[in-house]
Amino acid sequence: MIPISPGRSRRATLAGAVCALLVAGTALTGCSEDPNEGTNGVGRLPADQIQTKAQKAAASVGTVRLHGSVRTSGRTYTLDMRLKPQGGIGSVSTQGETFRLLRVGQELYLKADAAFWGKGGDGDGDSKAADKLASKYVKVPKGDPSYTKFIGFTDKDVLLGGLLTLHGELGTDGHHEQDGTRTVRVTGDDGAGGTLDVSLEGKPYPLRLVRAGEAGTLTFSSWGADFPLEKPAKDDTLDYGKQLPTS
């Protein structure tokens, strides 16, 4: 047996600790540790396969929570939504206004304050309509433009189907961390086409998406965690009719 001096032992321990810190920061030069050790292994795959596995993992479960911003049609929406096959619930903010969305089956409800409903109004009639709609879950008619505009925010397959594909040539950009979970980052065109952080722990769920063209950043959590989804009580519901106020 070859004796090991205390000094050498301390140096080895310190080197191991420093290397562990470098691994956590994805600066792996000079370290022998495998950053994929103890992970689900997707970090060893080519970028296109990582993206495909993330898409399949997302499709394999019915529920997810997404939070962040999406820019579409010249407008930025801040979302905090929980989604499942039967519908979704959460909040949406845009241009200084916040409202709640609730979809149960094909029935879509929108809840907001009087300021939201009265925006753009120009008379007492608009004010009275806004007061009537305020703080109620207003059932959105299927033929109303708002139905088509907002129902996509409550549909997991529609929303994620259009988000989880990066643009351009795919590559990887090292190992990172999202809310305490180790991830591998996939990039499109070195980041210009978006980036996607994929979990290295458990199933390879997508955890963070930066969209191409500064079109928003979204985080994903609570994959597979169920949540209650029910129609609002009758006393809290208002069926406005065939079309909502144009304001």
Coordinates of N, CA and C in Angstrom, one line a residue, residues 35-219:
P35 N -20.5 15.1 -17.5 CA -21.6 15.9 -17.1 C -22.9 15.1 -17.2
N36 N -22.9 14.0 -18.0 CA -24.1 13.2 -18.2 C -24.2 12.1 -17.2
E37 N -23.2 11.9 -16.4 CA -23.3 10.8 -15.4 C -24.5 11.0 -14.5
G38 N -25.3 10.0 -14.3 CA -26.5 10.0 -13.4 C -27.7 10.7 -14.0
T39 N -27.6 11.0 -15.3 CA -28.7 11.7 -16.0 C -29.5 10.7 -16.8
N40 N -30.5 11.2 -17.5 CA -31.3 10.3 -18.4 C -30.6 10.0 -19.7
G41 N -29.5 10.6 -19.9 CA -28.6 10.3 -21.1 C -28.9 11.1 -22.3
V42 N -29.9 11.9 -22.4 CA -30.2 12.6 -23.6 C -29.1 13.6 -24.0
G43 N -28.3 14.0 -23.0 CA -27.2 15.0 -23.2 C -26.1 14.4 -24.1
R44 N -26.1 13.1 -24.3 CA -25.1 12.5 -25.2 C -25.6 12.4 -26.6
L45 N -26.9 12.7 -26.9 CA -27.4 12.6 -28.2 C -27.2 13.8 -29.1
P46 N -27.3 13.6 -30.4 CA -27.3 14.8 -31.3 C -28.5 15.7 -31.0
A47 N -28.3 17.0 -31.4 CA -29.3 18.0 -31.1 C -30.7 17.6 -31.6
D48 N -30.8 17.1 -32.9 CA -32.1 16.8 -33.4 C -32.8 15.7 -32.7
Q49 N -32.0 14.8 -32.2 CA -32.6 13.7 -31.4 C -33.1 14.2 -30.0
I50 N -32.3 15.1 -29.4 CA -32.8 15.7 -28.1 C -34.1 16.5 -28.3
Q51 N -34.2 17.3 -29.4 CA -35.4 18.0 -29.7 C -36.6 17.0 -29.9
T52 N -36.4 16.0 -30.6 CA -37.4 15.0 -30.9 C -37.9 14.3 -29.6
K53 N -36.9 13.9 -28.7 CA -37.3 13.3 -27.5 C -38.1 14.3 -26.6
A54 N -37.7 15.6 -26.6 CA -38.4 16.5 -25.8 C -39.8 16.7 -26.3
Q55 N -40.0 16.7 -27.6 CA -41.4 16.9 -28.2 C -42.2 15.6 -27.8
K56 N -41.6 14.4 -27.9 CA -42.4 13.2 -27.5 C -42.7 13.2 -26.0
A57 N -41.8 13.6 -25.2 CA -42.0 13.6 -23.8 C -43.2 14.6 -23.4
A58 N -43.2 15.8 -24.1 CA -44.2 16.7 -23.9 C -45.6 16.2 -24.3
A59 N -45.6 15.4 -25.4 CA -46.9 14.9 -25.9 C -47.3 13.7 -25.1
S60 N -46.4 13.1 -24.3 CA -46.8 11.8 -23.6 C -47.6 12.0 -22.4
V61 N -47.7 13.3 -21.9 CA -48.5 13.6 -20.7 C -49.5 14.6 -21.0
G62 N -50.6 14.6 -20.2 CA -51.7 15.5 -20.6 C -51.6 16.9 -20.0
T63 N -50.8 17.1 -18.9 CA -50.9 18.3 -18.2 C -49.6 19.0 -18.1
V64 N -49.6 20.3 -18.1 CA -48.4 21.1 -18.0 C -48.8 22.6 -17.5
R65 N -47.9 23.2 -16.9 CA -48.0 24.6 -16.6 C -47.0 25.4 -17.4
L66 N -47.4 26.4 -18.1 CA -46.4 27.3 -18.8 C -46.6 28.7 -18.4
H67 N -45.4 29.4 -18.3 CA -45.4 30.8 -17.8 C -44.4 31.5 -18.6
G68 N -44.7 32.7 -19.0 CA -43.8 33.6 -19.7 C -44.5 34.4 -20.8
S69 N -43.8 34.8 -21.8 CA -44.3 35.7 -22.8 C -44.2 35.1 -24.2
V70 N -45.2 35.5 -25.0 CA -45.3 35.1 -26.4 C -45.6 36.3 -27.2
R71 N -44.8 36.6 -28.2 CA -45.1 37.7 -29.1 C -45.7 37.2 -30.4
T72 N -46.9 37.6 -30.8 CA -47.5 37.2 -32.0 C -48.4 38.3 -32.6
S73 N -48.4 38.4 -33.9 CA -49.2 39.4 -34.6 C -48.9 40.8 -34.1
G74 N -47.6 41.1 -33.7 CA -47.3 42.4 -33.3 C -47.6 42.8 -31.8
R75 N -48.1 41.8 -31.1 CA -48.5 42.0 -29.7 C -47.9 41.0 -28.8
T76 N -47.5 41.4 -27.6 CA -46.9 40.5 -26.6 C -47.9 40.1 -25.6
Y77 N -48.0 38.8 -25.3 CA -48.9 38.3 -24.3 C -48.1 37.6 -23.2
T78 N -48.4 38.0 -22.0 CA -47.8 37.3 -20.9 C -48.7 36.2 -20.3
L79 N -48.3 35.0 -20.3 CA -49.2 33.9 -20.0 C -48.8 33.2 -18.7
D80 N -49.7 32.7 -17.9 CA -49.5 31.8 -16.8 C -50.7 30.9 -16.9
M81 N -50.5 29.7 -17.6 CA -51.6 28.8 -17.9 C -51.3 27.4 -17.5
R82 N -52.4 26.7 -17.0 CA -52.3 25.3 -16.7 C -53.2 24.6 -17.7
L83 N -52.7 23.6 -18.4 CA -53.4 23.0 -19.5 C -53.5 21.5 -19.3
K84 N -54.6 20.9 -19.8 CA -54.9 19.5 -19.9 C -55.8 19.2 -21.1
P85 N -56.0 18.0 -21.5 CA -56.8 17.7 -22.7 C -58.2 18.3 -22.6
Q86 N -58.8 18.3 -21.4 CA -60.1 18.8 -21.3 C -60.3 20.3 -21.3
G87 N -59.1 21.0 -21.3 CA -59.2 22.5 -21.3 C -58.0 23.1 -20.6
G88 N -58.2 24.3 -20.1 CA -57.1 25.0 -19.4 C -57.6 26.2 -18.6
I89 N -56.8 26.7 -17.7 CA -57.2 27.8 -16.9 C -55.9 28.7 -16.6
G90 N -56.1 30.0 -16.5 CA -54.9 30.8 -16.1 C -55.2 32.2 -16.5
S91 N -54.1 33.0 -16.5 CA -54.2 34.4 -16.8 C -53.4 34.8 -18.0
V92 N -53.8 35.9 -18.7 CA -53.2 36.4 -19.8 C -53.1 38.0 -19.7
S93 N -52.0 38.5 -19.9 CA -51.8 40.0 -19.9 C -51.3 40.5 -21.2
T94 N -51.8 41.7 -21.6 CA -51.4 42.3 -22.8 C -51.7 43.8 -22.8
Q95 N -50.8 44.6 -23.2 CA -51.0 46.1 -23.2 C -51.6 46.6 -21.9
G96 N -51.0 46.2 -20.8 CA -51.4 46.7 -19.5 C -52.7 46.1 -18.9
E97 N -53.4 45.2 -19.7 CA -54.6 44.6 -19.2 C -54.4 43.2 -18.9
T98 N -55.0 42.7 -17.8 CA -54.9 41.3 -17.4 C -56.3 40.7 -17.4
F99 N -56.5 39.5 -17.9 CA -57.8 38.8 -17.8 C -57.5 37.3 -17.6
R100 N -58.5 36.6 -17.1 CA -58.4 35.2 -16.9 C -59.1 34.4 -18.0
L101 N -58.6 33.3 -18.4 CA -59.2 32.4 -19.4 C -59.5 31.1 -18.8
L102 N -60.6 30.5 -19.1 CA -61.0 29.2 -18.7 C -61.7 28.5 -19.8
R103 N -61.2 27.3 -20.2 CA -61.9 26.5 -21.2 C -62.2 25.2 -20.6
V104 N -63.4 24.7 -20.7 CA -63.8 23.4 -20.3 C -64.5 22.8 -21.5
G105 N -63.9 21.8 -22.1 CA -64.4 21.2 -23.4 C -64.2 22.3 -24.4
Q106 N -65.3 22.6 -25.1 CA -65.3 23.6 -26.2 C -65.9 24.9 -25.7
E107 N -66.2 25.0 -24.4 CA -66.7 26.3 -23.8 C -65.6 27.1 -23.3
L108 N -65.5 28.3 -23.8 CA -64.5 29.3 -23.4 C -65.1 30.4 -22.6
Y109 N -64.4 30.8 -21.5 CA -64.9 31.8 -20.6 C -63.7 32.8 -20.4
L110 N -64.1 34.1 -20.3 CA -63.1 35.2 -20.1 C -63.6 36.0 -19.0
K111 N -62.7 36.3 -18.0 CA -63.0 37.1 -16.8 C -62.1 38.3 -16.7
A112 N -62.7 39.5 -16.6 CA -61.8 40.7 -16.5 C -62.6 41.8 -15.7
D113 N -61.9 42.9 -15.4 CA -62.6 44.0 -14.7 C -63.3 44.9 -15.7
A114 N -64.0 45.9 -15.1 CA -64.7 46.8 -16.0 C -63.8 47.6 -16.9
A115 N -62.6 48.0 -16.4 CA -61.7 48.7 -17.3 C -61.3 48.0 -18.6
F116 N -61.2 46.7 -18.4 CA -60.9 45.9 -19.6 C -62.1 45.9 -20.6
W117 N -63.3 45.6 -20.1 CA -64.4 45.6 -21.0 C -64.8 47.0 -21.6
G118 N -64.5 48.0 -20.8 CA -64.8 49.4 -21.3 C -63.8 50.0 -22.1
K119 N -62.7 49.4 -22.3 CA -61.6 50.0 -23.1 C -62.0 50.2 -24.5
G120 N -61.9 51.4 -24.9 CA -62.3 51.8 -26.3 C -63.8 52.2 -26.4
G121 N -64.5 52.1 -25.3 CA -65.9 52.5 -25.3 C -66.0 54.0 -25.3
D122 N -67.2 54.6 -25.8 CA -67.3 56.0 -25.9 C -68.7 56.5 -25.5
G123 N -69.3 55.8 -24.6 CA -70.6 56.3 -24.1 C -71.1 55.5 -22.9
D124 N -72.3 56.0 -22.4 CA -72.8 55.4 -21.2 C -73.2 53.9 -21.4
G125 N -73.6 53.6 -22.6 CA -74.0 52.2 -22.9 C -72.8 51.3 -22.8
D126 N -71.6 51.8 -23.2 CA -70.4 51.0 -23.1 C -70.1 50.8 -21.6
S127 N -70.2 51.9 -20.9 CA -69.9 51.8 -19.4 C -70.8 50.8 -18.7
K128 N -72.1 50.9 -19.0 CA -73.1 50.0 -18.4 C -72.8 48.5 -18.8
A129 N -72.4 48.3 -20.0 CA -72.1 46.9 -20.5 C -70.8 46.4 -19.8
A130 N -69.8 47.3 -19.6 CA -68.6 47.0 -18.9 C -68.9 46.6 -17.5
D131 N -69.7 47.4 -16.8 CA -70.1 47.1 -15.4 C -70.8 45.8 -15.3
K132 N -71.6 45.4 -16.3 CA -72.3 44.2 -16.2 C -71.4 43.0 -16.4
L133 N -70.4 43.2 -17.3 CA -69.5 42.1 -17.6 C -68.4 41.9 -16.5
A134 N -68.1 43.0 -15.8 CA -67.0 43.0 -14.8 C -67.1 41.8 -13.8
S135 N -65.9 41.2 -13.6 CA -65.7 40.2 -12.6 C -66.6 39.0 -12.8
K136 N -67.2 38.8 -14.0 CA -68.0 37.6 -14.3 C -67.2 36.8 -15.3
Y137 N -67.4 35.4 -15.2 CA -66.9 34.6 -16.3 C -67.9 34.7 -17.5
V138 N -67.4 35.4 -18.5 CA -68.3 35.7 -19.6 C -68.0 34.6 -20.7
K139 N -69.1 33.9 -21.0 CA -69.0 32.8 -22.0 C -68.8 33.5 -23.4
V140 N -67.7 33.1 -24.0 CA -67.4 33.6 -25.3 C -68.0 32.8 -26.4
P141 N -68.9 33.5 -27.2 CA -69.6 32.7 -28.3 C -68.5 32.2 -29.3
K142 N -68.8 31.0 -29.9 CA -67.9 30.4 -30.8 C -67.7 31.2 -32.1
G143 N -68.6 32.0 -32.5 CA -68.5 32.8 -33.7 C -67.8 34.1 -33.4
D144 N -67.5 34.4 -32.2 CA -66.9 35.7 -31.9 C -65.4 35.7 -32.2
P145 N -64.8 36.8 -32.7 CA -63.4 36.8 -33.0 C -62.5 36.4 -31.8
S146 N -63.0 36.8 -30.6 CA -62.2 36.5 -29.4 C -62.0 35.0 -29.2
Y147 N -63.0 34.2 -29.6 CA -63.0 32.8 -29.4 C -61.8 32.2 -30.1
T148 N -61.7 32.5 -31.4 CA -60.6 32.0 -32.2 C -59.3 32.6 -31.7
K149 N -59.3 33.8 -31.3 CA -58.0 34.5 -30.9 C -57.5 33.9 -29.6
F150 N -58.3 33.5 -28.6 CA -57.8 33.1 -27.3 C -57.9 31.6 -27.0
I151 N -58.7 30.9 -27.8 CA -58.8 29.4 -27.4 C -57.5 28.7 -27.6
G152 N -56.6 29.2 -28.5 CA -55.3 28.5 -28.6 C -54.5 28.6 -27.4
F153 N -54.7 29.6 -26.5 CA -53.9 29.7 -25.3 C -54.3 28.7 -24.3
T154 N -55.4 28.0 -24.5 CA -55.9 27.0 -23.6 C -55.8 25.6 -24.1
D155 N -55.2 25.4 -25.3 CA -55.1 24.1 -25.9 C -53.6 23.7 -25.9
K156 N -53.3 22.7 -25.1 CA -51.9 22.2 -24.9 C -51.3 21.8 -26.3
D157 N -52.0 21.0 -27.0 CA -51.5 20.4 -28.3 C -51.2 21.5 -29.3
V158 N -52.2 22.4 -29.4 CA -52.1 23.6 -30.4 C -50.9 24.5 -30.0
L159 N -50.9 24.8 -28.7 CA -49.9 25.8 -28.2 C -48.5 25.2 -28.3
L160 N -48.3 24.0 -27.8 CA -46.9 23.4 -27.7 C -46.5 23.0 -29.1
G161 N -47.5 22.5 -29.9 CA -47.2 22.1 -31.3 C -46.5 23.1 -32.1
G162 N -46.8 24.4 -31.8 CA -46.2 25.4 -32.6 C -45.0 26.1 -31.9
L163 N -44.7 25.6 -30.7 CA -43.6 26.3 -30.0 C -42.3 25.4 -29.9
L164 N -42.4 24.1 -29.8 CA -41.3 23.3 -29.5 C -40.4 22.9 -30.6
T165 N -40.5 23.6 -31.7 CA -39.6 23.3 -32.9 C -38.7 24.6 -33.1
L166 N -37.4 24.4 -33.0 CA -36.5 25.5 -33.2 C -36.2 25.6 -34.7
H167 N -35.7 26.8 -35.1 CA -35.5 27.1 -36.5 C -34.0 27.1 -36.9
G168 N -33.8 26.6 -38.1 CA -32.4 26.6 -38.5 C -31.7 25.3 -38.2
E169 N -30.3 25.3 -38.3 CA -29.5 24.2 -38.0 C -29.4 24.0 -36.5
L170 N -29.6 22.8 -36.1 CA -29.6 22.5 -34.7 C -28.2 22.2 -34.2
G171 N -28.0 22.6 -32.9 CA -26.8 22.3 -32.2 C -27.0 22.3 -30.7
T172 N -26.0 22.0 -30.0 CA -26.1 22.0 -28.5 C -25.2 23.1 -27.9
D173 N -25.6 23.6 -26.7 CA -24.9 24.7 -26.1 C -24.6 24.3 -24.6
G174 N -24.1 23.1 -24.4 CA -23.7 22.8 -23.0 C -24.8 22.4 -22.1
H175 N -24.4 22.2 -20.8 CA -25.3 21.8 -19.8 C -25.6 23.0 -18.9
H176 N -26.9 23.1 -18.5 CA -27.3 24.3 -17.7 C -28.2 23.8 -16.6
E177 N -29.0 24.7 -16.0 CA -29.9 24.4 -14.9 C -31.1 25.2 -15.0
Q178 N -32.3 24.7 -14.7 CA -33.5 25.4 -14.7 C -34.3 25.0 -13.4
D179 N -34.4 26.0 -12.6 CA -35.1 25.8 -11.3 C -34.6 24.6 -10.5
G180 N -33.3 24.4 -10.5 CA -32.7 23.3 -9.8 C -32.6 22.0 -10.5
T181 N -33.1 21.9 -11.7 CA -33.0 20.7 -12.6 C -31.9 20.9 -13.6
R182 N -31.1 19.9 -13.8 CA -30.0 19.9 -14.8 C -30.7 19.8 -16.2
T183 N -30.1 20.6 -17.1 CA -30.7 20.6 -18.5 C -29.5 20.5 -19.5
V184 N -29.9 20.1 -20.7 CA -29.0 20.3 -21.9 C -29.7 21.3 -22.8
R185 N -28.9 22.2 -23.4 CA -29.6 23.2 -24.2 C -29.4 22.9 -25.7
V186 N -30.5 23.0 -26.4 CA -30.5 22.8 -27.9 C -30.7 24.2 -28.5
T187 N -29.9 24.5 -29.6 CA -30.1 25.8 -30.2 C -30.4 25.6 -31.7
G188 N -31.1 26.6 -32.2 CA -31.3 26.7 -33.6 C -30.5 27.8 -34.2
D189 N -29.6 27.5 -35.2 CA -28.7 28.6 -35.7 C -28.0 29.3 -34.7
D190 N -27.3 28.6 -33.8 CA -26.5 29.1 -32.7 C -27.3 30.1 -31.8
G191 N -28.6 29.9 -31.7 CA -29.4 30.7 -30.8 C -30.3 31.7 -31.5
A192 N -30.0 32.0 -32.8 CA -30.8 32.9 -33.5 C -32.2 32.3 -33.8
G193 N -32.2 31.0 -34.0 CA -33.4 30.3 -34.2 C -34.1 29.8 -33.0
G194 N -33.7 30.3 -31.8 CA -34.3 29.9 -30.6 C -33.4 28.9 -29.8
T195 N -33.7 28.7 -28.5 CA -33.1 27.7 -27.7 C -34.1 27.0 -26.8
L196 N -33.8 25.7 -26.5 CA -34.7 24.9 -25.8 C -33.8 24.1 -24.7
D197 N -34.2 24.3 -23.4 CA -33.5 23.6 -22.4 C -34.3 22.3 -22.1
V198 N -33.7 21.2 -22.1 CA -34.4 19.9 -21.9 C -33.9 19.2 -20.7
S199 N -34.8 18.7 -19.9 CA -34.4 18.1 -18.6 C -33.5 16.9 -18.8
L200 N -32.4 16.8 -17.9 CA -31.5 15.7 -17.9 C -31.9 14.7 -16.8
E201 N -33.0 15.0 -16.1 CA -33.5 14.2 -14.9 C -34.9 13.7 -15.2
G202 N -35.0 12.4 -15.1 CA -36.3 11.8 -15.4 C -36.6 11.9 -16.9
K203 N -37.9 12.1 -17.2 CA -38.2 12.2 -18.6 C -37.6 13.5 -19.2
P204 N -37.2 13.5 -20.5 CA -36.6 14.7 -21.1 C -37.6 15.8 -21.4
Y205 N -38.3 16.3 -20.4 CA -39.3 17.3 -20.7 C -38.6 18.6 -21.1
P206 N -39.2 19.4 -22.0 CA -38.8 20.8 -22.2 C -39.1 21.6 -21.0
L207 N -38.1 22.4 -20.5 CA -38.2 23.2 -19.3 C -38.2 24.7 -19.6
R208 N -37.5 25.1 -20.6 CA -37.4 26.5 -20.9 C -37.2 26.7 -22.4
L209 N -37.9 27.6 -23.0 CA -37.9 27.9 -24.4 C -37.6 29.4 -24.6
V210 N -36.6 29.8 -25.4 CA -36.4 31.1 -25.9 C -36.7 31.1 -27.4
R211 N -37.8 31.8 -27.8 CA -38.2 31.8 -29.2 C -37.3 32.6 -30.1
A212 N -37.3 32.2 -31.3 CA -36.5 33.0 -32.3 C -37.0 34.4 -32.5
G213 N -36.1 35.3 -32.9 CA -36.6 36.6 -33.2 C -37.1 37.4 -32.0
E214 N -36.6 37.1 -30.8 CA -37.1 37.8 -29.6 C -38.6 37.8 -29.5
A215 N -39.2 36.6 -29.8 CA -40.6 36.4 -29.8 C -41.1 35.8 -28.5
G216 N -40.3 35.9 -27.4 CA -40.8 35.5 -26.1 C -40.0 34.4 -25.5
T217 N -40.2 34.2 -24.2 CA -39.5 33.2 -23.4 C -40.6 32.5 -22.5
L218 N -40.6 31.2 -22.5 CA -41.5 30.4 -21.8 C -40.8 29.4 -20.9
T219 N -41.3 29.2 -19.7 CA -40.8 28.1 -18.9 C -42.0 27.1 -18.7

